Short mmCIF file of C-alpha atoms in Angstrom, two decimals:
data_model
loop_
_atom_site.label_atom_id
_atom_site.label_comp_id
_atom_site.label_asym_id
_atom_site.label_seq_id
_atom_site.Cartn_x
_atom_site.Cartn_y
_atom_site.Cartn_z
CA ASN A 1 169.93 89.11 47.45
CA THR A 2 167.21 87.52 49.24
CA ASN A 3 164.25 89.83 51.34
CA PRO A 4 163.87 87.48 55.12
CA ILE A 5 160.93 86.81 55.70
CA SER A 6 161.13 85.99 60.06
CA LEU A 7 163.25 85.01 61.90
CA ILE A 8 163.21 82.30 64.94
CA ASP A 9 165.87 82.39 67.43
CA LEU A 10 165.56 79.05 70.36
CA GLY A 11 168.28 79.56 71.43
CA ALA A 12 171.04 76.88 72.94
CA GLY A 13 170.05 73.20 74.12
CA ARG A 14 167.29 72.94 72.00
CA PHE A 15 168.50 69.60 71.38
CA SER A 16 169.66 67.52 73.71
CA SER A 17 172.91 66.79 71.84
CA ALA A 18 174.11 69.92 70.87
CA THR A 19 174.49 73.56 73.04
CA VAL A 20 174.79 75.16 70.25
CA ASP A 21 171.51 78.46 69.40
CA THR A 22 169.22 76.78 66.66
CA ASN A 23 167.55 78.98 64.41
CA ILE A 24 164.64 79.16 61.93
CA ILE A 25 164.55 81.53 59.62
CA THR A 26 162.32 82.35 56.34
CA LEU A 27 163.90 83.88 52.68
CA GLN A 28 162.44 85.52 49.90
CA LYS A 29 164.48 85.62 46.79
CA ALA A 30 163.57 89.07 45.95
CA VAL A 31 164.68 92.30 47.24
CA ASN A 32 165.06 92.74 51.03
CA GLN A 33 162.79 95.00 52.26
CA ASN A 34 164.46 95.65 55.26
CA ASN A 35 160.42 94.57 57.28
CA LEU A 36 162.07 90.73 58.54
CA THR A 37 159.75 90.11 61.54
CA ALA A 38 161.30 88.45 64.51
CA VAL A 39 161.75 86.39 67.92
CA SER A 40 163.72 84.99 70.61
CA TYR A 41 161.67 82.28 71.84
CA HIS A 42 163.00 80.14 75.08
CA GLU A 43 160.35 78.55 76.00
CA ASP A 44 160.99 74.81 76.90
CA ASN A 45 157.38 74.12 75.37
CA LEU A 46 157.12 74.25 71.82
CA LYS A 47 153.26 73.66 71.67
CA ASN A 48 151.94 77.45 72.43
CA ILE A 49 154.82 78.95 69.95
CA ALA A 50 152.57 79.76 67.29
CA HIS A 51 150.44 81.91 69.78
CA TYR A 52 153.90 82.91 70.83
CA ILE A 53 155.62 84.01 67.94
CA LYS A 54 152.28 86.15 67.67
CA LEU A 55 152.43 87.99 70.64
CA ASN A 56 155.87 88.14 70.64
CA SER A 57 157.10 89.36 67.76
CA VAL A 58 158.52 92.48 66.16
CA LYS A 59 159.17 94.55 63.54
CA MET A 60 163.52 94.26 62.16
CA ALA A 61 165.56 95.37 59.30
CA PHE A 62 169.35 93.48 58.94
CA SER A 63 170.26 95.99 56.21
CA GLN A 64 173.75 96.63 56.47
CA ASN A 65 176.52 94.21 58.15
CA GLU A 66 175.83 94.20 61.95
CA ASN A 67 175.09 91.02 63.86
CA TRP A 68 171.87 89.42 63.46
CA THR A 69 170.69 90.80 67.15
CA ILE A 70 167.03 90.83 68.12
CA LEU A 71 165.80 93.53 70.78
CA ASN A 72 163.02 95.39 71.15
CA PRO A 73 162.15 98.96 70.59
CA ILE A 74 163.84 99.63 74.08
CA GLU A 75 166.11 97.01 73.98
CA VAL A 76 166.99 99.04 71.14
CA SER A 77 166.94 102.30 72.75
CA ILE A 78 169.72 100.86 75.95
CA LYS A 79 171.65 99.30 73.12
CA ASN A 80 172.02 102.73 72.08
CA LYS A 81 173.16 104.83 73.94
CA ILE A 82 175.00 102.34 74.72
CA ILE A 83 177.09 102.46 71.83
CA LYS A 84 177.35 105.85 71.49
CA ASN A 85 178.23 106.62 75.51
CA GLY A 86 180.91 104.04 74.97
CA VAL A 87 184.09 103.63 74.51
CA PRO A 88 185.65 100.04 72.61
CA LEU A 89 187.49 98.05 75.08
CA GLU A 90 189.80 97.64 72.22
CA LYS A 91 190.98 101.40 73.21
CA TRP A 92 190.57 100.58 76.84
CA ASP A 93 194.50 100.03 79.09
CA ILE A 94 193.75 96.95 79.05
CA LYS A 95 194.77 93.43 77.30
CA THR A 96 192.99 89.32 77.08
CA ASN A 97 194.49 86.71 76.62
CA ARG A 98 193.60 83.29 77.17
CA GLY A 99 194.37 80.51 79.81
CA ILE A 100 197.73 77.77 79.20
CA LEU A 101 196.40 74.47 77.71
CA THR A 102 199.15 71.75 78.65
CA GLY A 103 198.80 69.08 75.95
CA TYR A 104 198.06 65.83 78.70
CA ASN A 105 195.99 67.91 82.20
CA ASP A 106 196.78 64.88 84.25
CA ALA A 107 199.75 65.07 83.92
CA PHE A 108 200.45 68.58 84.80
CA ILE A 109 197.88 69.67 86.78
CA ILE A 110 197.71 67.51 90.38
CA ASP A 111 196.04 67.75 93.08
CA GLU A 112 196.54 68.74 97.01
CA ILE A 113 198.14 65.48 98.09
CA THR A 114 200.33 65.16 95.20
CA ARG A 115 201.67 68.40 95.49
CA GLN A 116 202.64 67.51 99.00
CA GLU A 117 204.42 64.26 98.09
CA ILE A 118 206.18 66.47 95.81
CA ILE A 119 207.48 68.35 97.95
CA ALA A 120 208.97 65.75 100.30
CA GLU A 121 210.82 64.52 97.65
CA ASP A 122 212.55 67.78 97.01
CA PRO A 123 211.47 70.94 99.17
CA LYS A 124 211.90 72.91 95.71
CA SER A 125 209.44 71.90 93.41
CA ASP A 126 207.18 73.87 94.99
CA GLU A 127 209.45 77.52 93.07
CA ILE A 128 206.80 76.12 90.00
CA LEU A 129 203.53 74.11 91.48
CA LYS A 130 201.04 76.68 91.32
CA PRO A 131 197.69 76.92 92.23
CA ILE A 132 195.01 77.09 89.11
CA LEU A 133 192.15 77.51 88.05
CA ARG A 134 189.53 75.51 85.46
CA GLY A 135 186.53 76.50 84.01
CA ARG A 136 183.87 75.11 86.64
CA ASP A 137 186.17 77.06 89.85
CA ILE A 138 184.72 80.25 88.61
CA VAL A 139 180.92 81.77 89.57
CA LYS A 140 180.03 85.14 89.39
CA ASN A 141 182.16 87.07 92.31
CA ARG A 142 183.36 84.38 93.40
CA ILE A 143 186.07 81.59 92.94
CA ASN A 144 186.44 77.93 93.97
CA PHE A 145 189.90 77.14 94.49
CA ALA A 146 189.64 72.93 93.39
CA ASN A 147 192.89 72.33 95.20
CA LEU A 148 195.08 72.13 92.52
CA TYR A 149 198.29 72.97 90.88
CA LEU A 150 200.05 73.50 87.94
CA ILE A 151 203.73 72.22 87.40
CA THR A 152 204.31 75.00 85.00
CA THR A 153 208.08 74.03 83.39
CA HIS A 154 207.20 76.79 80.75
CA ASN A 155 209.42 77.66 78.13
CA GLY A 156 210.61 80.74 78.82
CA TYR A 157 208.92 84.59 78.45
CA TYR A 158 209.41 88.15 78.33
CA ASP A 159 209.02 90.11 81.45
CA ASP A 160 207.20 93.24 81.00
CA GLN A 161 210.47 94.75 80.85
CA HIS A 162 210.55 92.44 77.39
CA ILE A 163 213.21 90.86 79.48
CA ARG A 164 213.75 87.62 77.63
CA ILE A 165 213.77 85.34 80.69
CA PRO A 166 214.81 80.93 80.01
CA ALA A 167 212.93 77.89 80.05
CA VAL A 168 212.67 75.73 83.45
CA ASN A 169 215.33 73.15 82.70
CA ILE A 170 213.72 70.36 84.33
CA ASN A 171 217.42 69.76 85.61
CA ASP A 172 216.83 71.38 88.63
CA TYR A 173 213.53 69.55 89.47
CA PRO A 174 214.27 66.10 89.70
CA ALA A 175 211.37 65.21 92.13
CA ILE A 176 208.83 66.97 89.45
CA LYS A 177 210.55 65.03 86.53
CA ALA A 178 210.13 62.00 87.54
CA HIS A 179 206.53 62.67 87.96
CA LEU A 180 206.15 62.67 84.13
CA ASP A 181 208.11 60.42 83.76
CA LYS A 182 205.35 58.48 84.32
CA PHE A 183 204.06 60.15 81.55
CA SER A 184 206.09 60.53 78.46
CA ASP A 185 204.82 58.34 76.87
CA LYS A 186 201.70 60.54 76.56
CA LEU A 187 203.73 63.37 76.86
CA VAL A 188 205.64 62.93 74.14
CA LYS A 189 202.31 62.39 71.63
CA ARG A 190 201.03 65.61 72.89
CA THR A 191 201.08 68.95 70.22
CA SER A 192 200.78 71.69 72.62
CA LYS A 193 204.01 71.07 73.58
CA GLY A 194 207.72 73.10 74.71
CA LYS A 195 210.41 72.16 73.30
CA THR A 196 210.73 69.64 75.41
CA PRO A 197 208.16 66.75 76.38
CA TYR A 198 208.25 68.25 79.57
CA HIS A 199 208.04 71.83 78.88
CA LEU A 200 205.10 73.60 78.24
CA GLN A 201 203.58 75.13 75.21
CA TYR A 202 204.89 79.13 74.73
CA CYS A 203 202.17 81.60 76.45
CA MET A 204 202.40 85.03 76.35
CA SER A 205 200.60 86.43 79.43
CA ILE A 206 202.27 84.14 81.68
CA SER A 207 204.40 87.13 82.93
CA GLN A 208 200.87 88.46 83.78
CA LEU A 209 199.02 85.32 85.66
CA GLU A 210 200.17 86.97 89.18
CA LYS A 211 199.20 90.15 89.21
CA PRO A 212 195.64 91.66 89.57
CA LYS A 213 193.48 90.28 87.00
CA ILE A 214 189.42 89.51 86.04
CA ILE A 215 189.46 85.92 85.11
CA TYR A 216 185.77 84.69 82.83
CA ARG A 217 184.65 81.90 81.65
CA GLU A 218 185.49 80.73 78.16
CA ILE A 219 182.39 79.60 77.96
CA SER A 220 178.71 80.53 79.22
CA GLU A 221 175.92 81.78 79.70
CA ASP A 222 176.60 84.32 82.07
CA MET A 223 179.69 86.60 81.96
CA ASN A 224 180.95 84.50 85.14
CA ALA A 225 183.85 87.29 86.07
CA VAL A 226 185.84 87.52 89.32
CA MET A 227 188.30 89.31 90.07
CA ASP A 228 191.57 87.49 91.02
CA THR A 229 194.35 89.75 93.49
CA ASN A 230 195.71 86.03 94.63
CA GLY A 231 197.78 84.49 91.28
CA PHE A 232 196.24 81.53 90.45
CA TYR A 233 196.66 80.65 87.40
CA ILE A 234 194.20 79.17 84.75
CA ASN A 235 193.31 77.07 82.18
CA ASN A 236 192.60 77.24 78.43
CA LYS A 237 188.48 77.14 79.59
CA CYS A 238 189.26 80.82 81.27
CA TYR A 239 190.10 84.46 79.43
CA MET A 240 191.64 86.49 81.69
CA VAL A 241 192.24 90.69 81.34
CA TYR A 242 194.56 92.66 83.01
CA GLY A 243 195.56 96.48 82.43
CA SER A 244 194.05 99.23 84.58
CA ASN A 245 189.79 99.86 85.42
CA LEU A 246 190.38 96.47 86.27
CA LYS A 247 187.65 97.22 90.03
CA PHE A 248 185.29 98.75 87.45
CA LEU A 249 185.00 96.61 84.38
CA CYS A 250 184.37 94.17 86.21
CA SER A 251 181.23 95.02 88.17
CA PHE A 252 180.32 96.15 84.68
CA PHE A 253 180.70 92.28 83.16
CA ASN A 254 178.38 91.29 85.76
CA SER A 255 176.55 93.55 85.84
CA LYS A 256 172.04 93.30 84.44
CA ILE A 257 173.13 95.53 81.70
CA PHE A 258 176.25 93.97 80.34
CA LYS A 259 173.73 90.31 80.96
CA LEU A 260 171.61 91.12 79.54
CA ILE A 261 172.27 94.37 76.00
CA ILE A 262 175.12 93.06 75.72
CA ASN A 263 176.33 89.66 77.07
CA ASP A 264 173.19 87.76 75.52
CA VAL A 265 174.01 89.17 71.77
CA ASN A 266 177.48 88.88 71.33
CA THR A 267 177.36 84.69 71.99
CA THR A 268 179.00 83.61 68.49
CA GLY A 269 182.14 81.61 69.10
CA GLY A 270 182.62 81.52 72.80
CA LYS A 271 184.19 84.83 74.98
CA GLY A 272 187.29 85.61 73.38
CA LYS A 273 189.65 88.44 72.48
CA ASN A 274 187.26 89.51 69.92
CA PHE A 275 184.40 89.48 72.11
CA ILE A 276 186.29 91.89 75.18
CA ASN A 277 187.67 94.33 72.27
CA GLN A 278 183.86 94.62 70.65
CA ILE A 279 181.92 95.92 73.94
CA ARG A 280 181.71 99.90 74.64
CA ALA A 281 181.73 101.02 78.88
CA ILE A 282 181.76 104.10 79.59
CA MET A 283 185.80 105.24 81.34
CA PRO A 284 185.05 105.89 85.35
CA GLU A 285 187.09 108.79 86.65
CA SER A 286 187.75 106.46 88.65
CA ASP A 287 188.77 102.25 89.24
CA ARG A 288 185.63 101.44 91.66
CA ALA A 289 182.88 98.89 91.74
CA PHE A 290 179.73 100.83 90.66
CA SER A 291 176.27 99.00 91.61
CA ASP A 292 173.29 98.07 88.44
CA LYS A 293 172.08 101.26 90.37
CA GLU A 294 174.96 103.03 88.93
CA PHE A 295 174.72 102.50 86.20
CA TYR A 296 171.51 102.97 85.26
CA GLU A 297 173.04 106.05 86.18
CA LEU A 298 175.57 106.66 83.84
CA TYR A 299 173.31 105.06 81.35
CA ASN A 300 170.37 107.43 82.32
CA LEU A 301 168.34 105.12 82.13
CA THR A 302 165.01 106.07 81.55
CA PRO A 303 163.02 104.33 85.09
CA ASP A 304 161.18 102.13 81.76
CA GLU A 305 163.87 100.59 80.86
CA ILE A 306 165.06 100.26 84.87
CA ASN A 307 162.65 97.77 85.35
CA HIS A 308 161.81 96.22 80.81
CA ILE A 309 165.89 95.33 82.79
CA GLU A 310 164.73 94.04 86.37
CA LEU A 311 162.07 92.46 85.19
CA LEU A 312 164.20 90.54 82.90
CA ASN A 313 166.64 89.73 84.63
CA SER A 314 164.88 88.23 87.41
CA SER A 315 163.08 85.40 84.87
CA LYS A 316 166.28 84.42 84.18
CA THR A 317 167.37 83.49 87.13
CA GLU A 318 163.99 81.94 87.88
CA SER A 319 164.69 79.75 85.16
CA ALA A 320 168.17 79.46 85.91
CA THR A 321 167.21 77.74 89.23
CA THR A 322 165.03 74.92 87.15
CA ASN A 323 168.70 73.70 85.37
CA ASP A 324 171.56 72.02 86.21
CA PHE A 325 174.34 73.94 84.86
CA ASP A 326 177.61 71.24 83.48
CA ASP A 327 180.23 72.80 82.01
#
């Protein structure tokens, strides 16, 4: 019912008070002519925006129910190769789930000193004190453990054999109960809780947390994926992927192809389960990490396409080093 004439993507962080992406679109009350002029503008200075638009705009046609993604012809070629040869991850033998929401972190997430004090009072407490990661603790292929621990007074769950594991009995852990009682007013009022104020709300993936998995931050400019084989728990600012071909997928999530062609065009609403399900990738013959060079070969990229990805990645890396990111 409208004719899109121009679209300017100003990117995220254009306004200091908000992190949302900003766009300017011009529409005409007419039938869609499928001749939109579009450009992505991510320079810091807006003074030369008119000149930049004139040099870098591309003609695009958005006529179907698709994401409006601004890509130049070479990027369209790369994306088409990924789509043509890839299988949606929702059809892979993997699952994606969010981390644990405590409802009140000050009570349920403790530091090393508090952990040692609780264990000294009751050694049995160590059974349900698990190392936990926050979004800020995860970077590309690296975990920065902050020596924080989650009190896992779970509300019961089903294990891999679909056997019901009963909820933790808080009376079996008197030292932990005494610690949580310090926050009794807050625990009673919180909305994210289990059957008692001492319990965490139900988490369907709790049985998978101590197994090998990919962890990534929900909201970040890059995927920042990392393989975890040490059984870390994660908070609600993180997601985990578990199942088959995890080494391959982790390297794919951190690859230059993914960063510039997939990650940059699927940012709406964070990087939750729907985001993962829509991603396409070629299933590997064996589960191992791939290098960027191997991904280029896997998708039969031309030298020009490879050079374009390398140049874009280089420019974004330089830009990132001049900014401070705080999650």
